[in-house]
């Protein structure tokens, strides 16, 4: 049912935890299942120097968040905003259809954290709903 990569990231998730001096923190809930994801970032000169997550979510949410944090670490804020749940799923060699909604949590949590960063800097928050993801 799950790819080897999904199982591996679920068993050994990367970047789990909190960043105490984070300057970008986002939290989102999954409308489908009620699960929650919190994302912490340390952004410097528009580059995501560090990122960690915590979730009250299922294995697919953990695996996709682990992969998503790996994919945005070291990237610019703009690059991170381009990351879609589809790209994360592809990097994990796919998810079962009924678990696709779980991958949306990481994408939205990254966008939510970046919005927090923008607001802290006095910039306009982005409309997260504008970013299309596959359900
Ligand atoms: Fe809720 Fe997967 S079942 S995130």
CSV table of N, CA and C and ligand atoms in Angstrom, one decimal:
chain,number,residue,atom,x,y,z
A,1,UNK,N,0.8,-1.2,0.0
A,1,UNK,CA,0.0,0.0,0.0
A,1,UNK,C,0.9,1.3,0.0
A,2,UNK,N,1.9,1.3,0.8
A,2,UNK,CA,2.8,2.5,0.9
A,2,UNK,C,4.1,2.1,0.3
A,3,UNK,N,4.7,3.2,-0.4
A,3,UNK,CA,6.0,3.0,-1.0
A,3,UNK,C,7.1,2.8,0.0
A,4,UNK,N,8.2,2.3,-0.4
A,4,UNK,CA,9.3,2.2,0.6
A,4,UNK,C,9.8,3.5,1.1
A,5,UNK,N,9.7,4.5,0.3
A,5,UNK,CA,10.2,5.9,0.7
A,5,UNK,C,9.2,6.4,1.8
A,6,UNK,N,7.9,6.2,1.6
A,6,UNK,CA,6.9,6.7,2.6
A,6,UNK,C,7.2,5.9,3.9
A,7,UNK,N,7.4,4.6,3.8
A,7,UNK,CA,7.6,3.9,5.1
A,7,UNK,C,8.9,4.3,5.8
A,8,UNK,N,9.9,4.6,5.0
A,8,UNK,CA,11.2,5.0,5.5
A,8,UNK,C,11.1,6.4,6.2
A,9,UNK,N,10.4,7.3,5.6
A,9,UNK,CA,10.2,8.7,6.2
A,9,UNK,C,9.3,8.6,7.4
A,10,UNK,N,8.3,7.7,7.4
A,10,UNK,CA,7.4,7.5,8.5
A,10,UNK,C,8.2,6.9,9.7
A,11,UNK,N,9.1,6.0,9.4
A,11,UNK,CA,9.9,5.3,10.5
A,11,UNK,C,11.0,6.2,11.0
A,12,UNK,N,11.6,7.1,10.2
A,12,UNK,CA,12.6,8.0,10.5
A,12,UNK,C,12.4,9.4,10.1
A,13,UNK,N,11.3,10.0,10.6
A,13,UNK,CA,11.0,11.3,10.1
A,13,UNK,C,12.1,12.4,10.3
A,14,UNK,N,12.4,13.2,9.3
A,14,UNK,CA,13.4,14.2,9.4
A,14,UNK,C,12.8,15.5,10.0
A,15,UNK,N,13.6,16.3,10.7
A,15,UNK,CA,13.1,17.6,11.1
A,15,UNK,C,11.9,17.7,12.0
A,16,UNK,N,11.8,16.7,12.9
A,16,UNK,CA,10.7,16.7,13.8
A,16,UNK,C,11.1,17.6,15.0
A,17,UNK,N,10.2,18.4,15.5
A,17,UNK,CA,10.5,19.2,16.7
A,17,UNK,C,10.1,20.6,16.6
A,18,UNK,N,10.7,21.4,17.4
A,18,UNK,CA,10.4,22.9,17.4
A,18,UNK,C,11.7,23.6,17.2
A,19,UNK,N,11.6,24.8,16.8
A,19,UNK,CA,12.7,25.7,16.7
A,19,UNK,C,12.4,26.9,17.7
A,20,UNK,N,13.2,27.0,18.7
A,20,UNK,CA,12.9,27.9,19.8
A,20,UNK,C,12.9,29.4,19.3
A,21,UNK,N,13.9,29.7,18.5
A,21,UNK,CA,14.0,31.1,18.0
A,21,UNK,C,13.4,31.2,16.6
A,22,UNK,N,12.4,30.4,16.3
A,22,UNK,CA,11.8,30.5,14.9
A,22,UNK,C,11.3,31.9,14.7
A,23,UNK,N,11.4,32.4,13.4
A,23,UNK,CA,10.8,33.6,13.1
A,23,UNK,C,9.7,33.5,12.1
A,24,UNK,N,9.2,32.2,12.0
A,24,UNK,CA,8.1,31.9,11.1
A,24,UNK,C,7.4,30.6,11.7
A,25,UNK,N,6.2,30.8,12.1
A,25,UNK,CA,5.5,29.6,12.7
A,25,UNK,C,4.1,29.5,12.1
A,26,UNK,N,3.8,28.4,11.6
A,26,UNK,CA,2.4,28.2,11.0
A,26,UNK,C,1.8,27.0,11.6
A,27,UNK,N,0.4,27.1,11.7
A,27,UNK,CA,-0.3,25.9,12.1
A,27,UNK,C,-1.6,25.8,11.2
A,28,UNK,N,-1.8,24.6,10.8
A,28,UNK,CA,-3.0,24.3,9.9
A,28,UNK,C,-3.7,23.0,10.4
A,29,UNK,N,-4.9,23.0,10.1
A,29,UNK,CA,-5.7,21.8,10.4
A,29,UNK,C,-6.2,21.2,9.1
A,30,UNK,N,-6.4,19.9,9.1
A,30,UNK,CA,-6.9,19.2,7.9
A,30,UNK,C,-8.4,19.1,8.0
A,31,UNK,N,-9.1,19.7,7.0
A,31,UNK,CA,-10.5,19.8,7.1
A,31,UNK,C,-11.1,18.4,7.0
A,32,UNK,N,-10.4,17.5,6.3
A,32,UNK,CA,-11.0,16.1,6.1
A,32,UNK,C,-11.0,15.3,7.4
A,33,UNK,N,-9.9,15.3,8.1
A,33,UNK,CA,-9.7,14.4,9.2
A,33,UNK,C,-9.5,15.1,10.6
A,34,UNK,N,-9.3,16.4,10.6
A,34,UNK,CA,-9.1,17.1,11.9
A,34,UNK,C,-7.7,17.1,12.4
A,35,UNK,N,-6.8,16.5,11.6
A,35,UNK,CA,-5.4,16.4,12.1
A,35,UNK,C,-4.8,17.8,12.0
A,36,UNK,N,-3.7,18.0,12.8
A,36,UNK,CA,-3.1,19.3,13.0
A,36,UNK,C,-1.6,19.2,12.6
A,37,UNK,N,-1.1,20.3,12.0
A,37,UNK,CA,0.3,20.3,11.7
A,37,UNK,C,0.9,21.7,12.1
A,38,UNK,N,2.0,21.7,12.8
A,38,UNK,CA,2.7,22.9,13.1
A,38,UNK,C,4.1,23.0,12.5
A,39,UNK,N,4.4,24.1,11.9
A,39,UNK,CA,5.7,24.2,11.2
A,39,UNK,C,6.5,25.4,11.8
A,40,UNK,N,7.7,25.2,12.0
A,40,UNK,CA,8.6,26.2,12.6
A,40,UNK,C,9.7,26.5,11.5
A,41,UNK,N,10.0,27.7,11.3
A,41,UNK,CA,11.2,28.0,10.4
A,41,UNK,C,12.0,29.1,11.0
A,42,UNK,N,13.3,29.0,10.6
A,42,UNK,CA,14.3,30.1,10.9
A,42,UNK,C,14.7,30.6,9.5
A,43,UNK,N,14.2,31.8,9.2
A,43,UNK,CA,14.4,32.4,7.9
A,43,UNK,C,15.4,33.5,8.0
A,44,UNK,N,16.5,33.4,7.2
A,44,UNK,CA,17.5,34.5,7.2
A,44,UNK,C,17.7,35.0,5.7
A,45,UNK,N,17.7,36.3,5.5
A,45,UNK,CA,17.9,36.8,4.1
A,45,UNK,C,17.0,36.1,3.1
A,46,UNK,N,15.8,35.8,3.5
A,46,UNK,CA,14.8,35.2,2.6
A,46,UNK,C,15.1,33.7,2.4
A,47,UNK,N,16.1,33.1,3.1
A,47,UNK,CA,16.4,31.7,2.9
A,47,UNK,C,16.0,30.9,4.1
A,48,UNK,N,15.4,29.8,3.9
A,48,UNK,CA,14.9,29.0,5.0
A,48,UNK,C,16.1,28.2,5.5
A,49,UNK,N,16.7,28.7,6.6
A,49,UNK,CA,18.0,28.1,7.1
A,49,UNK,C,17.6,26.8,7.9
A,50,UNK,N,16.5,26.8,8.6
A,50,UNK,CA,16.1,25.6,9.3
A,50,UNK,C,14.6,25.5,9.3
A,51,UNK,N,14.1,24.3,9.4
A,51,UNK,CA,12.7,24.0,9.5
A,51,UNK,C,12.4,22.8,10.3
A,52,UNK,N,11.4,22.8,11.1
A,52,UNK,CA,11.0,21.7,11.9
A,52,UNK,C,9.5,21.6,11.9
A,53,UNK,N,9.0,20.4,12.2
A,53,UNK,CA,7.5,20.3,12.3
A,53,UNK,C,7.1,19.4,13.4
A,54,UNK,N,5.9,19.6,13.8
A,54,UNK,CA,5.2,18.7,14.8
A,54,UNK,C,3.8,18.4,14.3
A,55,UNK,N,3.4,17.2,14.4
A,55,UNK,CA,2.0,17.0,13.9
A,55,UNK,C,1.3,16.0,14.8
A,56,UNK,N,0.0,16.3,14.9
A,56,UNK,CA,-1.0,15.4,15.5
A,56,UNK,C,-1.7,14.8,14.2
A,57,UNK,N,-1.0,13.9,13.5
A,57,UNK,CA,-1.5,13.5,12.3
A,57,UNK,C,-1.1,12.0,12.0
A,58,UNK,N,-1.5,11.5,10.9
A,58,UNK,CA,-1.3,10.1,10.6
A,58,UNK,C,0.1,9.9,10.0
A,59,UNK,N,0.4,8.7,9.6
A,59,UNK,CA,1.7,8.3,9.1
A,59,UNK,C,2.0,9.0,7.8
A,60,UNK,N,0.9,9.1,6.9
A,60,UNK,CA,1.1,9.8,5.6
A,60,UNK,C,1.5,11.3,5.8
A,61,UNK,N,0.8,11.9,6.9
A,61,UNK,CA,1.1,13.3,7.2
A,61,UNK,C,2.6,13.4,7.7
A,62,UNK,N,3.0,12.5,8.5
A,62,UNK,CA,4.4,12.5,9.0
A,62,UNK,C,5.4,12.4,7.8
A,63,UNK,N,5.1,11.4,7.0
A,63,UNK,CA,6.1,11.1,5.9
A,63,UNK,C,6.1,12.3,4.9
A,64,UNK,N,5.0,12.9,4.6
A,64,UNK,CA,5.0,14.0,3.6
A,64,UNK,C,5.6,15.2,4.2
A,65,UNK,N,5.4,15.4,5.5
A,65,UNK,CA,6.0,16.6,6.2
A,65,UNK,C,7.5,16.4,6.3
A,66,UNK,N,8.0,15.2,6.6
A,66,UNK,CA,9.4,14.9,6.6
A,66,UNK,C,10.0,15.2,5.3
A,67,UNK,N,9.4,14.7,4.2
A,67,UNK,CA,10.0,15.0,2.9
A,67,UNK,C,9.9,16.5,2.5
A,68,UNK,N,8.7,17.1,2.8
A,68,UNK,CA,8.5,18.5,2.5
A,68,UNK,C,9.5,19.4,3.2
A,69,UNK,N,9.8,19.1,4.4
A,69,UNK,CA,10.8,20.0,5.1
A,69,UNK,C,12.2,19.8,4.5
A,70,UNK,N,12.5,18.5,4.1
A,70,UNK,CA,13.8,18.3,3.4
A,70,UNK,C,13.8,19.1,2.1
A,71,UNK,N,12.7,19.2,1.4
A,71,UNK,CA,12.7,19.9,0.1
A,71,UNK,C,12.8,21.4,0.2
A,72,UNK,N,12.3,22.0,1.3
A,72,UNK,CA,12.4,23.5,1.4
A,72,UNK,C,13.6,24.0,2.2
A,73,UNK,N,14.3,23.1,2.9
A,73,UNK,CA,15.4,23.5,3.7
A,73,UNK,C,16.5,24.1,2.7
A,74,UNK,N,17.0,25.3,3.0
A,74,UNK,CA,18.0,25.9,2.2
A,74,UNK,C,17.4,26.6,1.0
A,75,UNK,N,16.1,26.5,0.8
A,75,UNK,CA,15.5,27.2,-0.4
A,75,UNK,C,15.1,28.6,0.0
A,76,UNK,N,14.8,29.4,-1.0
A,76,UNK,CA,14.3,30.8,-0.7
A,76,UNK,C,12.8,30.6,-0.3
A,77,UNK,N,12.3,31.7,0.3
A,77,UNK,CA,10.8,31.7,0.6
A,77,UNK,C,10.0,31.5,-0.6
A,78,UNK,N,10.4,32.2,-1.7
A,78,UNK,CA,9.6,32.1,-3.0
A,78,UNK,C,9.6,30.7,-3.5
A,79,UNK,N,10.8,30.0,-3.5
A,79,UNK,CA,10.9,28.7,-3.9
A,79,UNK,C,10.0,27.7,-3.1
A,80,UNK,N,10.0,28.0,-1.8
A,80,UNK,CA,9.3,27.1,-0.9
A,80,UNK,C,7.8,27.3,-1.1
A,81,UNK,N,7.3,28.5,-1.5
A,81,UNK,CA,5.9,28.7,-1.8
A,81,UNK,C,5.5,27.9,-3.1
A,82,UNK,N,6.4,27.5,-3.9
A,82,UNK,CA,6.1,26.8,-5.1
A,82,UNK,C,5.9,25.3,-4.9
A,83,UNK,N,6.3,24.9,-3.7
A,83,UNK,CA,6.2,23.4,-3.4
A,83,UNK,C,4.8,23.0,-3.3
A,84,UNK,N,4.4,22.0,-4.1
A,84,UNK,CA,3.1,21.5,-4.0
A,84,UNK,C,3.0,20.1,-3.4
A,85,UNK,N,1.9,19.8,-2.9
A,85,UNK,CA,1.7,18.4,-2.3
A,85,UNK,C,2.0,17.4,-3.3
A,86,UNK,N,1.7,17.7,-4.6
A,86,UNK,CA,2.0,16.7,-5.6
A,86,UNK,C,3.4,16.4,-5.8
A,87,UNK,N,4.3,17.5,-5.7
A,87,UNK,CA,5.7,17.3,-5.9
A,87,UNK,C,6.2,16.5,-4.7
A,88,UNK,N,5.7,16.7,-3.5
A,88,UNK,CA,6.1,16.0,-2.3
A,88,UNK,C,5.7,14.5,-2.5
A,89,UNK,N,4.5,14.3,-3.0
A,89,UNK,CA,4.1,12.9,-3.1
A,89,UNK,C,4.9,12.2,-4.2
A,90,UNK,N,5.3,12.9,-5.2
A,90,UNK,CA,6.1,12.3,-6.3
A,90,UNK,C,7.5,11.9,-5.7
A,91,UNK,N,8.0,12.8,-4.9
A,91,UNK,CA,9.3,12.5,-4.3
A,91,UNK,C,9.3,11.3,-3.4
A,92,UNK,N,8.1,11.0,-2.9
A,92,UNK,CA,7.9,9.8,-2.0
A,92,UNK,C,7.4,8.6,-2.8
A,93,UNK,N,7.4,8.7,-4.1
A,93,UNK,CA,6.9,7.6,-5.0
A,93,UNK,C,5.4,7.3,-4.8
A,94,UNK,N,4.7,8.4,-4.5
A,94,UNK,CA,3.3,8.3,-4.5
A,94,UNK,C,2.7,7.9,-3.1
A,95,UNK,N,1.4,8.2,-3.0
A,95,UNK,CA,0.6,7.8,-1.8
A,95,UNK,C,-0.7,7.2,-2.3
A,96,UNK,N,-1.3,6.3,-1.5
A,96,UNK,CA,-2.6,5.8,-1.8
A,96,UNK,C,-3.6,6.9,-2.0
A,97,UNK,N,-4.5,6.7,-2.9
A,97,UNK,CA,-5.5,7.8,-3.2
A,97,UNK,C,-6.2,8.4,-2.0
A,98,UNK,N,-6.6,7.5,-1.1
A,98,UNK,CA,-7.3,8.0,0.1
A,98,UNK,C,-6.4,8.7,1.1
A,99,UNK,N,-5.1,8.8,0.9
A,99,UNK,CA,-4.2,9.5,1.8
A,99,UNK,C,-3.7,10.8,1.1
A,100,UNK,N,-4.1,11.1,0.0
A,100,UNK,CA,-3.6,12.3,-0.7
A,100,UNK,C,-3.9,13.5,0.1
A,101,UNK,N,-5.1,13.6,0.7
A,101,UNK,CA,-5.4,14.8,1.5
A,101,UNK,C,-4.5,15.0,2.7
A,102,UNK,N,-3.8,14.0,3.1
A,102,UNK,CA,-2.8,14.1,4.2
A,102,UNK,C,-1.6,14.9,3.8
A,103,UNK,N,-1.3,14.9,2.5
A,103,UNK,CA,-0.1,15.6,2.0
A,103,UNK,C,-0.3,17.1,1.9
A,104,UNK,N,-1.6,17.5,1.9
A,104,UNK,CA,-1.9,18.9,1.9
A,104,UNK,C,-1.5,19.6,3.1
A,105,UNK,N,-1.5,18.9,4.2
A,105,UNK,CA,-1.1,19.5,5.5
A,105,UNK,C,0.2,20.2,5.5
A,106,UNK,N,1.2,19.5,5.0
A,106,UNK,CA,2.6,20.0,4.9
A,106,UNK,C,2.7,21.2,4.0
A,107,UNK,N,2.1,21.1,2.9
A,107,UNK,CA,2.1,22.3,1.9
A,107,UNK,C,1.5,23.5,2.6
A,108,UNK,N,0.3,23.3,3.2
A,108,UNK,CA,-0.4,24.4,3.8
A,108,UNK,C,0.4,25.0,5.0
A,109,UNK,N,1.0,24.1,5.8
A,109,UNK,CA,1.8,24.5,7.0
A,109,UNK,C,3.0,25.4,6.6
A,110,UNK,N,3.6,25.0,5.5
A,110,UNK,CA,4.8,25.8,5.0
A,110,UNK,C,4.3,27.1,4.6
A,111,UNK,N,3.2,27.2,3.8
A,111,UNK,CA,2.6,28.5,3.4
A,111,UNK,C,2.2,29.3,4.6
A,112,UNK,N,1.6,28.7,5.6
A,112,UNK,CA,1.2,29.4,6.8
A,112,UNK,C,2.3,30.0,7.5
A,113,UNK,N,3.4,29.2,7.6
A,113,UNK,CA,4.6,29.7,8.3
A,113,UNK,C,5.2,30.9,7.6
A,114,UNK,N,5.3,30.8,6.3
A,114,UNK,CA,5.8,31.9,5.5
A,114,UNK,C,4.9,33.1,5.6
A,115,UNK,N,3.6,32.9,5.7
A,115,UNK,CA,2.7,34.1,5.9
A,115,UNK,C,3.0,34.7,7.2
A,116,UNK,N,3.3,33.9,8.2
A,116,UNK,CA,3.6,34.5,9.5
A,116,UNK,C,4.9,35.3,9.4
A,117,UNK,N,5.8,34.8,8.7
A,117,UNK,CA,7.1,35.6,8.5
A,117,UNK,C,6.8,36.9,7.8
A,118,UNK,N,5.9,36.8,6.8
A,118,UNK,CA,5.6,38.1,6.0
A,118,UNK,C,4.9,39.1,6.9
A,119,UNK,N,4.0,38.6,7.7
A,119,UNK,CA,3.2,39.5,8.6
A,119,UNK,C,4.2,40.1,9.6
A,120,UNK,N,5.1,39.3,10.2
A,120,UNK,CA,6.0,39.9,11.1
A,120,UNK,C,6.9,40.9,10.5
A,121,UNK,N,7.1,40.9,9.2
A,121,UNK,CA,8.0,41.9,8.6
A,121,UNK,C,7.1,43.0,8.0
A,122,UNK,N,5.8,43.0,8.3
A,122,UNK,CA,5.0,44.1,7.9
A,122,UNK,C,4.5,44.0,6.4
A,123,UNK,N,4.7,42.7,5.9
A,123,UNK,CA,4.2,42.5,4.5
A,123,UNK,C,2.8,42.0,4.5
A,124,UNK,N,2.2,42.0,3.3
A,124,UNK,CA,0.9,41.5,3.2
A,124,UNK,C,0.9,40.0,3.3
A,125,UNK,N,0.0,39.3,4.0
A,125,UNK,CA,-0.1,37.9,3.9
A,125,UNK,C,-0.6,37.4,2.6
A,126,UNK,N,-0.1,36.3,2.1
A,126,UNK,CA,-0.6,35.7,0.9
A,126,UNK,C,-1.9,35.0,1.1
A,127,UNK,N,-2.7,34.9,0.0
A,127,UNK,CA,-3.9,34.1,0.1
A,127,UNK,C,-3.6,32.6,-0.1
A,128,UNK,N,-3.5,31.9,1.0
A,128,UNK,CA,-3.1,30.5,0.9
A,128,UNK,C,-4.0,29.7,-0.1
A,129,UNK,N,-5.2,30.0,-0.1
A,129,UNK,CA,-6.2,29.2,-0.9
A,129,UNK,C,-5.9,29.4,-2.4
A,130,UNK,N,-5.1,30.4,-2.7
A,130,UNK,CA,-4.8,30.6,-4.1
A,130,UNK,C,-3.9,29.5,-4.6
A,131,UNK,N,-3.1,28.9,-3.7
A,131,UNK,CA,-2.2,27.9,-4.2
A,131,UNK,C,-2.9,26.6,-4.4
A,132,UNK,N,-2.9,26.1,-5.6
A,132,UNK,CA,-3.7,24.9,-5.9
A,132,UNK,C,-3.0,23.7,-5.4
A,133,UNK,N,-3.7,22.8,-4.8
A,133,UNK,CA,-3.1,21.5,-4.5
A,133,UNK,C,-4.1,20.4,-4.9
A,134,UNK,N,-3.6,19.2,-5.0
A,134,UNK,CA,-4.5,18.1,-5.4
A,134,UNK,C,-5.0,17.4,-4.2
A,135,UNK,N,-6.3,17.2,-4.2
A,135,UNK,CA,-6.9,16.5,-3.1
A,135,UNK,C,-7.1,15.1,-3.4
B,1,LIG,FE1,-5.4,13.1,8.8
B,1,LIG,FE2,-3.8,11.8,7.3
B,1,LIG,S1,-5.6,11.1,8.1
B,1,LIG,S2,-3.6,13.8,7.9
